CSV table of C-alpha atoms and ligand atoms in Angstrom, one decimal:
chain,number,residue,atom,x,y,z
A,1,UNK,CA,13.7,-30.6,-2.7
A,2,UNK,CA,9.9,-30.8,-3.2
A,3,UNK,CA,10.6,-29.8,-6.9
A,4,UNK,CA,13.1,-32.6,-7.3
A,5,UNK,CA,10.7,-35.0,-5.8
A,6,UNK,CA,7.8,-34.1,-8.0
A,7,UNK,CA,10.0,-34.3,-11.0
A,8,UNK,CA,10.9,-37.9,-10.2
A,9,UNK,CA,7.3,-38.7,-9.6
A,10,UNK,CA,6.5,-37.2,-13.0
A,11,UNK,CA,9.1,-39.2,-14.8
A,12,UNK,CA,7.9,-42.5,-13.0
A,13,UNK,CA,4.3,-42.0,-14.0
A,14,UNK,CA,5.0,-40.3,-17.3
A,15,UNK,CA,3.8,-43.3,-19.4
A,16,UNK,CA,0.6,-43.7,-17.6
A,17,UNK,CA,-0.5,-40.1,-17.9
A,18,UNK,CA,-3.2,-39.0,-20.2
A,19,UNK,CA,-2.1,-37.0,-23.3
A,20,UNK,CA,-3.2,-33.7,-21.9
A,21,UNK,CA,-1.1,-34.0,-18.7
A,22,UNK,CA,2.0,-35.1,-20.7
A,23,UNK,CA,1.6,-32.0,-22.9
A,24,UNK,CA,1.4,-29.7,-19.9
A,25,UNK,CA,4.7,-31.2,-18.6
A,26,UNK,CA,6.4,-30.7,-21.9
A,27,UNK,CA,5.2,-27.1,-22.1
A,28,UNK,CA,6.6,-26.7,-18.6
A,29,UNK,CA,9.9,-28.1,-19.5
A,30,UNK,CA,10.1,-26.0,-22.7
A,31,UNK,CA,9.0,-22.8,-20.7
A,32,UNK,CA,11.9,-23.4,-18.3
A,33,UNK,CA,14.4,-22.8,-21.2
A,34,UNK,CA,12.3,-20.0,-22.9
A,35,UNK,CA,14.3,-17.0,-21.5
A,36,UNK,CA,17.8,-18.4,-22.1
A,37,UNK,CA,16.8,-19.6,-25.6
A,38,UNK,CA,15.4,-16.0,-26.3
A,39,UNK,CA,12.0,-17.4,-27.3
A,40,UNK,CA,10.1,-14.7,-25.4
A,41,UNK,CA,9.2,-11.3,-26.8
A,42,UNK,CA,6.9,-8.5,-26.1
A,43,UNK,CA,4.1,-7.0,-28.3
A,44,UNK,CA,2.7,-3.6,-27.6
A,45,UNK,CA,-0.9,-2.5,-28.0
A,46,UNK,CA,-1.5,1.3,-28.1
A,47,UNK,CA,-3.6,2.9,-25.3
A,48,UNK,CA,-5.3,5.9,-27.0
A,49,UNK,CA,-6.2,9.1,-25.2
A,50,UNK,CA,-9.6,9.7,-26.8
A,51,UNK,CA,-9.8,13.4,-25.9
A,52,UNK,CA,-6.4,14.2,-27.5
A,53,UNK,CA,-6.9,11.6,-30.2
A,54,UNK,CA,-3.4,10.4,-29.6
A,55,UNK,CA,-1.6,7.4,-28.2
A,56,UNK,CA,-0.7,7.9,-24.5
A,57,UNK,CA,1.3,4.7,-24.1
A,58,UNK,CA,0.9,1.0,-24.6
A,59,UNK,CA,0.2,-2.3,-22.8
A,60,UNK,CA,3.1,-4.9,-22.9
A,61,UNK,CA,1.9,-8.4,-23.9
A,62,UNK,CA,4.1,-11.4,-23.7
A,63,UNK,CA,4.6,-13.7,-26.6
A,64,UNK,CA,6.3,-17.1,-26.7
A,65,UNK,CA,7.6,-18.6,-29.9
A,66,UNK,CA,8.8,-22.1,-29.0
A,67,UNK,CA,11.1,-24.1,-31.3
A,68,UNK,CA,8.8,-27.1,-31.2
A,69,UNK,CA,5.3,-25.7,-30.5
A,70,UNK,CA,5.6,-22.5,-32.4
A,71,UNK,CA,3.5,-19.6,-31.1
A,72,UNK,CA,2.0,-20.5,-27.8
A,73,UNK,CA,-0.8,-18.3,-26.7
A,74,UNK,CA,-0.6,-16.5,-23.2
A,75,UNK,CA,-3.9,-18.2,-22.3
A,76,UNK,CA,-2.0,-21.5,-22.4
A,77,UNK,CA,1.5,-20.7,-21.0
A,78,UNK,CA,0.7,-18.0,-18.5
A,79,UNK,CA,-1.3,-20.3,-16.2
A,80,UNK,CA,1.5,-22.9,-16.4
A,81,UNK,CA,4.0,-20.2,-15.6
A,82,UNK,CA,1.9,-19.3,-12.6
A,83,UNK,CA,1.4,-22.9,-11.3
A,84,UNK,CA,5.2,-23.6,-11.5
A,85,UNK,CA,6.4,-20.2,-10.2
A,86,UNK,CA,8.1,-19.5,-13.5
A,87,UNK,CA,6.0,-16.4,-13.8
A,88,UNK,CA,8.5,-14.8,-11.3
A,89,UNK,CA,11.6,-14.9,-13.5
A,90,UNK,CA,9.5,-14.4,-16.6
A,91,UNK,CA,7.8,-11.3,-15.1
A,92,UNK,CA,11.2,-9.9,-14.2
A,93,UNK,CA,12.4,-10.4,-17.7
A,94,UNK,CA,9.3,-8.5,-19.0
A,95,UNK,CA,10.0,-5.5,-16.8
A,96,UNK,CA,13.7,-5.4,-17.9
A,97,UNK,CA,12.6,-5.6,-21.5
A,98,UNK,CA,9.9,-2.9,-21.1
A,99,UNK,CA,12.5,-0.6,-19.5
A,100,UNK,CA,14.8,-1.0,-22.5
A,101,UNK,CA,12.0,-0.4,-25.0
A,102,UNK,CA,11.0,2.7,-23.1
A,103,UNK,CA,14.6,3.9,-23.6
A,104,UNK,CA,14.2,3.2,-27.3
A,105,UNK,CA,10.9,5.2,-27.3
A,106,UNK,CA,12.7,8.1,-25.6
A,107,UNK,CA,15.1,8.2,-28.5
A,108,UNK,CA,12.2,8.6,-30.9
A,109,UNK,CA,10.8,11.5,-28.9
A,110,UNK,CA,8.2,9.7,-26.9
A,111,UNK,CA,9.6,10.5,-23.4
A,112,UNK,CA,6.2,11.1,-21.9
A,113,UNK,CA,5.0,7.6,-22.6
A,114,UNK,CA,4.3,5.0,-20.0
A,115,UNK,CA,3.9,1.3,-20.5
A,116,UNK,CA,1.6,-1.1,-18.7
A,117,UNK,CA,2.9,-4.4,-17.5
A,118,UNK,CA,0.6,-7.2,-16.3
A,119,UNK,CA,1.3,-8.7,-12.9
A,120,UNK,CA,-0.1,-12.1,-11.8
A,121,UNK,CA,-1.3,-12.9,-8.3
A,122,UNK,CA,1.7,-15.2,-7.9
A,123,UNK,CA,4.1,-12.3,-8.5
A,124,UNK,CA,2.1,-9.8,-6.4
A,125,UNK,CA,1.8,-12.1,-3.3
A,126,UNK,CA,5.7,-12.6,-3.2
A,127,UNK,CA,7.1,-10.9,-0.2
A,128,UNK,CA,9.9,-9.4,-2.2
A,129,UNK,CA,7.8,-8.3,-5.1
A,130,UNK,CA,8.0,-4.6,-4.5
A,131,UNK,CA,11.7,-4.8,-3.8
A,132,UNK,CA,12.3,-6.9,-6.9
A,133,UNK,CA,10.5,-4.4,-9.3
A,134,UNK,CA,12.1,-1.4,-7.7
A,135,UNK,CA,15.6,-2.9,-8.0
A,136,UNK,CA,15.0,-3.7,-11.8
A,137,UNK,CA,14.1,-0.1,-12.4
A,138,UNK,CA,17.2,1.0,-10.6
A,139,UNK,CA,19.3,-1.3,-12.6
A,140,UNK,CA,17.7,-0.1,-15.9
A,141,UNK,CA,17.9,3.6,-14.8
A,142,UNK,CA,14.1,3.9,-15.5
A,143,UNK,CA,11.6,6.0,-13.5
A,144,UNK,CA,8.7,4.1,-11.9
A,145,UNK,CA,6.4,6.9,-13.3
A,146,UNK,CA,6.8,5.4,-16.8
A,147,UNK,CA,5.4,2.0,-15.6
A,148,UNK,CA,1.8,1.1,-15.0
A,149,UNK,CA,1.0,-2.2,-13.2
A,150,UNK,CA,-2.2,-4.0,-14.3
A,151,UNK,CA,-3.6,-6.2,-11.5
A,152,UNK,CA,-6.9,-8.1,-11.7
A,153,UNK,CA,-9.6,-8.0,-9.0
A,154,UNK,CA,-8.8,-11.7,-8.2
A,155,UNK,CA,-5.2,-10.6,-7.5
A,156,UNK,CA,-6.0,-7.9,-5.0
A,157,UNK,CA,-9.3,-9.0,-3.5
A,158,UNK,CA,-8.6,-12.3,-1.6
A,159,UNK,CA,-6.2,-10.6,0.8
A,160,UNK,CA,-7.4,-7.0,0.5
A,161,UNK,CA,-5.5,-5.9,3.7
A,162,UNK,CA,-2.2,-7.1,2.4
A,163,UNK,CA,-3.1,-5.7,-1.1
A,164,UNK,CA,-3.8,-2.2,0.3
A,165,UNK,CA,-0.4,-2.2,2.0
A,166,UNK,CA,1.5,-3.5,-1.1
A,167,UNK,CA,-0.3,-1.2,-3.5
A,168,UNK,CA,0.6,1.7,-1.3
A,169,UNK,CA,4.3,0.7,-1.3
A,170,UNK,CA,4.1,0.6,-5.2
A,171,UNK,CA,2.3,3.9,-5.4
A,172,UNK,CA,4.8,5.5,-3.1
A,173,UNK,CA,7.6,4.1,-5.4
A,174,UNK,CA,5.9,6.0,-8.2
A,175,UNK,CA,4.2,3.2,-10.2
A,176,UNK,CA,0.8,3.9,-11.7
A,177,UNK,CA,-1.7,1.2,-10.8
A,178,UNK,CA,-4.8,-0.2,-12.6
A,179,UNK,CA,-7.4,-2.8,-12.0
A,180,UNK,CA,-7.5,-5.0,-15.1
A,181,UNK,CA,-10.6,-7.0,-16.4
A,182,UNK,CA,-12.8,-5.0,-14.1
A,183,UNK,CA,-16.3,-6.5,-13.6
A,184,UNK,CA,-15.3,-10.2,-14.0
A,185,UNK,CA,-14.0,-10.7,-10.5
A,186,UNK,CA,-15.0,-10.0,-6.9
A,187,UNK,CA,-16.0,-6.3,-7.4
A,188,UNK,CA,-15.9,-5.4,-3.8
A,189,UNK,CA,-16.6,-1.7,-4.2
A,190,UNK,CA,-15.9,-0.8,-0.6
A,191,UNK,CA,-12.3,-2.0,-0.9
A,192,UNK,CA,-11.9,-0.4,-4.3
A,193,UNK,CA,-12.3,2.9,-2.5
A,194,UNK,CA,-9.4,2.0,-0.2
A,195,UNK,CA,-7.0,0.9,-3.1
A,196,UNK,CA,-4.6,3.7,-4.1
A,197,UNK,CA,-5.2,3.0,-7.8
A,198,UNK,CA,-5.3,5.3,-10.9
A,199,UNK,CA,-7.2,3.4,-13.5
A,200,UNK,CA,-10.1,1.0,-13.9
A,201,UNK,CA,-9.9,-1.2,-17.0
A,202,UNK,CA,-13.4,-2.3,-18.1
A,203,UNK,CA,-13.3,-5.9,-19.2
A,204,UNK,CA,-13.7,-6.4,-22.8
A,205,UNK,CA,-16.7,-8.7,-22.4
A,206,UNK,CA,-18.7,-5.6,-21.4
A,207,UNK,CA,-17.4,-3.6,-24.4
A,208,UNK,CA,-18.5,-6.5,-26.6
A,209,UNK,CA,-22.0,-6.4,-25.1
A,210,UNK,CA,-22.3,-2.7,-26.0
A,211,UNK,CA,-23.0,-3.3,-29.6
A,212,UNK,CA,-25.3,-6.3,-29.2
A,213,UNK,CA,-28.0,-5.2,-26.8
A,214,UNK,CA,-28.8,-1.6,-26.1
A,215,UNK,CA,-29.5,-2.0,-22.4
A,216,UNK,CA,-26.0,-3.4,-21.9
A,217,UNK,CA,-24.2,-0.2,-22.5
A,218,UNK,CA,-25.9,0.8,-19.2
A,219,UNK,CA,-23.5,-1.4,-17.4
A,220,UNK,CA,-20.6,0.3,-19.0
A,221,UNK,CA,-22.1,3.7,-18.2
A,222,UNK,CA,-22.6,2.7,-14.6
A,223,UNK,CA,-19.0,1.5,-14.2
A,224,UNK,CA,-17.7,4.7,-15.8
A,225,UNK,CA,-19.8,6.9,-13.5
A,226,UNK,CA,-18.7,4.9,-10.4
A,227,UNK,CA,-15.1,5.1,-11.5
A,228,UNK,CA,-15.2,8.9,-11.9
A,229,UNK,CA,-16.9,9.3,-8.5
A,230,UNK,CA,-13.9,7.4,-7.1
A,231,UNK,CA,-11.6,9.8,-9.1
A,232,UNK,CA,-10.3,6.9,-11.2
A,233,UNK,CA,-9.6,7.2,-14.9
A,234,UNK,CA,-11.3,4.7,-17.2
A,235,UNK,CA,-9.7,2.4,-19.8
A,236,UNK,CA,-11.9,0.4,-22.1
A,237,UNK,CA,-10.3,-2.8,-23.5
A,238,UNK,CA,-11.3,-4.7,-26.5
A,239,UNK,CA,-12.7,-1.8,-28.5
A,240,UNK,CA,-13.2,-3.2,-32.0
A,241,UNK,CA,-15.5,-0.7,-33.8
A,242,UNK,CA,-16.4,2.9,-34.2
A,243,UNK,CA,-19.9,2.5,-32.6
A,244,UNK,CA,-18.2,1.3,-29.3
A,245,UNK,CA,-15.7,4.2,-29.5
A,246,UNK,CA,-18.4,6.8,-30.0
A,247,UNK,CA,-20.5,5.5,-27.1
A,248,UNK,CA,-17.3,5.4,-24.8
A,249,UNK,CA,-16.5,9.0,-25.8
A,250,UNK,CA,-20.0,10.1,-25.0
A,251,UNK,CA,-19.6,8.6,-21.5
A,252,UNK,CA,-16.3,10.4,-21.0
A,253,UNK,CA,-14.1,7.3,-21.0
A,254,UNK,CA,-10.5,8.6,-21.0
A,255,UNK,CA,-8.5,5.8,-22.7
A,256,UNK,CA,-9.4,3.0,-25.2
A,257,UNK,CA,-7.5,0.1,-26.3
A,258,UNK,CA,-8.4,-2.6,-29.0
A,259,UNK,CA,-8.3,-3.9,-32.4
A,260,UNK,CA,-10.1,-0.8,-33.7
A,261,UNK,CA,-6.8,1.0,-33.4
A,262,UNK,CA,-4.3,-1.8,-33.4
A,263,UNK,CA,-3.6,-5.4,-32.4
A,264,UNK,CA,-0.6,-6.0,-30.1
A,265,UNK,CA,2.5,-5.6,-32.4
A,266,UNK,CA,6.3,-5.7,-32.1
A,267,UNK,CA,8.1,-2.5,-30.9
A,268,UNK,CA,9.1,-1.5,-34.4
A,269,UNK,CA,5.5,-1.7,-35.7
A,270,UNK,CA,4.3,0.2,-32.6
A,271,UNK,CA,6.7,2.9,-33.4
A,272,UNK,CA,5.4,3.0,-37.0
A,273,UNK,CA,1.9,3.4,-35.5
A,274,UNK,CA,3.1,6.4,-33.5
A,275,UNK,CA,4.3,8.1,-36.6
A,276,UNK,CA,1.1,7.4,-38.5
A,277,UNK,CA,-1.1,10.3,-39.6
A,278,UNK,CA,-4.4,10.1,-37.7
A,279,UNK,CA,-7.8,11.3,-39.1
A,280,UNK,CA,-9.1,14.0,-36.8
A,281,UNK,CA,-11.9,12.1,-35.1
A,282,UNK,CA,-13.2,15.3,-33.3
A,283,UNK,CA,-14.4,16.8,-36.5
B,301,C2E,P1,-5.1,-8.8,-20.5
B,301,C2E,O1,-4.1,-8.2,-19.7
B,301,C2E,O2,-6.5,-8.5,-20.1
B,301,C2E,O3,-4.8,-8.4,-22.0
B,301,C2E,C1,-5.8,-8.1,-23.0
B,301,C2E,C2,-5.9,-9.2,-23.9
B,301,C2E,O4,-7.0,-8.9,-24.9
B,301,C2E,C3,-4.6,-9.5,-24.8
B,301,C2E,O5,-4.6,-10.9,-25.1
B,301,C2E,C4,-5.0,-8.8,-26.1
B,301,C2E,O6,-4.2,-9.2,-27.3
B,301,C2E,C5,-6.5,-8.9,-26.2
B,301,C2E,N1,-7.1,-7.9,-27.0
B,301,C2E,C6,-6.8,-6.6,-27.0
B,301,C2E,N2,-7.7,-5.8,-27.8
B,301,C2E,C7,-8.5,-6.7,-28.3
B,301,C2E,C8,-9.7,-6.6,-29.1
B,301,C2E,O7,-10.1,-5.6,-29.6
B,301,C2E,N3,-10.4,-7.8,-29.3
B,301,C2E,C9,-10.1,-8.9,-28.8
B,301,C2E,N4,-10.8,-10.0,-29.1
B,301,C2E,N5,-9.0,-9.1,-28.0
B,301,C2E,C10,-8.2,-8.0,-27.7
B,301,C2E,P2,-3.3,-11.7,-24.9
B,301,C2E,O8,-2.1,-10.9,-25.5
B,301,C2E,O9,-3.6,-13.1,-25.5
B,301,C2E,O10,-3.1,-11.9,-23.4
B,301,C2E,C11,-4.0,-12.6,-22.6
B,301,C2E,C12,-3.7,-12.4,-21.1
B,301,C2E,O11,-2.5,-13.0,-20.7
B,301,C2E,C13,-3.6,-11.0,-20.7
B,301,C2E,O12,-4.9,-10.4,-20.5
B,301,C2E,C14,-2.9,-11.1,-19.3
B,301,C2E,O13,-3.8,-11.5,-18.3
B,301,C2E,C15,-2.0,-12.3,-19.7
B,301,C2E,N6,-0.6,-11.8,-20.0
B,301,C2E,C16,-0.1,-11.3,-21.1
B,301,C2E,N7,1.2,-10.9,-21.0
B,301,C2E,C17,1.5,-11.0,-19.7
B,301,C2E,C18,2.6,-10.7,-18.9
B,301,C2E,O14,3.7,-10.2,-19.3
B,301,C2E,N8,2.6,-11.1,-17.6
B,301,C2E,C19,1.5,-11.6,-17.0
B,301,C2E,N9,1.6,-11.9,-15.7
B,301,C2E,N10,0.4,-11.8,-17.7
B,301,C2E,C20,0.4,-11.6,-19.0
B,302,MG,MG1,-3.8,-6.3,-19.0
B,303,MG,MG1,-7.5,-6.9,-19.5
B,304,MG,MG1,-8.2,-10.0,-20.0
């Protein structure tokens, strides 16, 4: 009802709106049809285990190629999907697709791989979120152990009590859990200790700082030390050069992700990446 009402209101005032508002509405209307028109796809970015010098999995990143707008970046359409609630069906579509792609990876011999899926606050705060994700895995005949859920601090911190409960349900169901973009949000360390999480992903802004000013690698070192004390594994995102990689290795960061290894790419290119010969970095 309220949706209907706001839609009418939009059409009434449409002509009076500034250009930006009109554009948002058009993106919203196009986004509503994105799934059925098969305009969504997923790109995969490798997560590299630095000790074994081997890909351990990937992060699934949503892509939208619209018939009118072309490629729309996630920074534009994800916030609109969140505001309109469209992120819920879209997020379910992502999980379905990731399960199918994991099955394809199995056929190539990568049965020990897991794939990370991003989860927005809007999805996480739904009462039926856990049930919805569990039932998709059941439908797709996929184990939750193959799925890692990435949640940001701003998703889990505002209602930490609820978050602990929900994260525990997810953990019990077998999902791996990580805190994404760590260091940019609330950073309430006391709660971090209570969350049943597996990984901390250091935000790429800190990784970027590492090769600019020397003292800024001390922040990264501090985060890694703290994470290890809490028995969490560390993922560094946005690694773009060898210098960053070497510093992270020295600090015993477990997993790295970034353009240095690969940009996010379609599944077929990700599979090519997995079969590529790697130089032995340990020598
Ligand atoms: P995120 O989860 O923090 O993803 C990391 C972003 O950093 C991705 O941007 C990735 O392409 C980019 N990136 C990775 N390595 C590098 C690097 O070395 N250098 C630089 N400069 N950037 C790098 P992308 O794909 O544009 O996604 C942006 C955000 O959109 C994601 O941030 C995530 O919050 C959101 N998002 C993407 N896909 C989904 C999805 O399926 N569901 C939800 N809820 N959110 C999603
Ligand atoms: Mg992420
Ligand atoms: Mg991130
Ligand atoms: Mg980010």
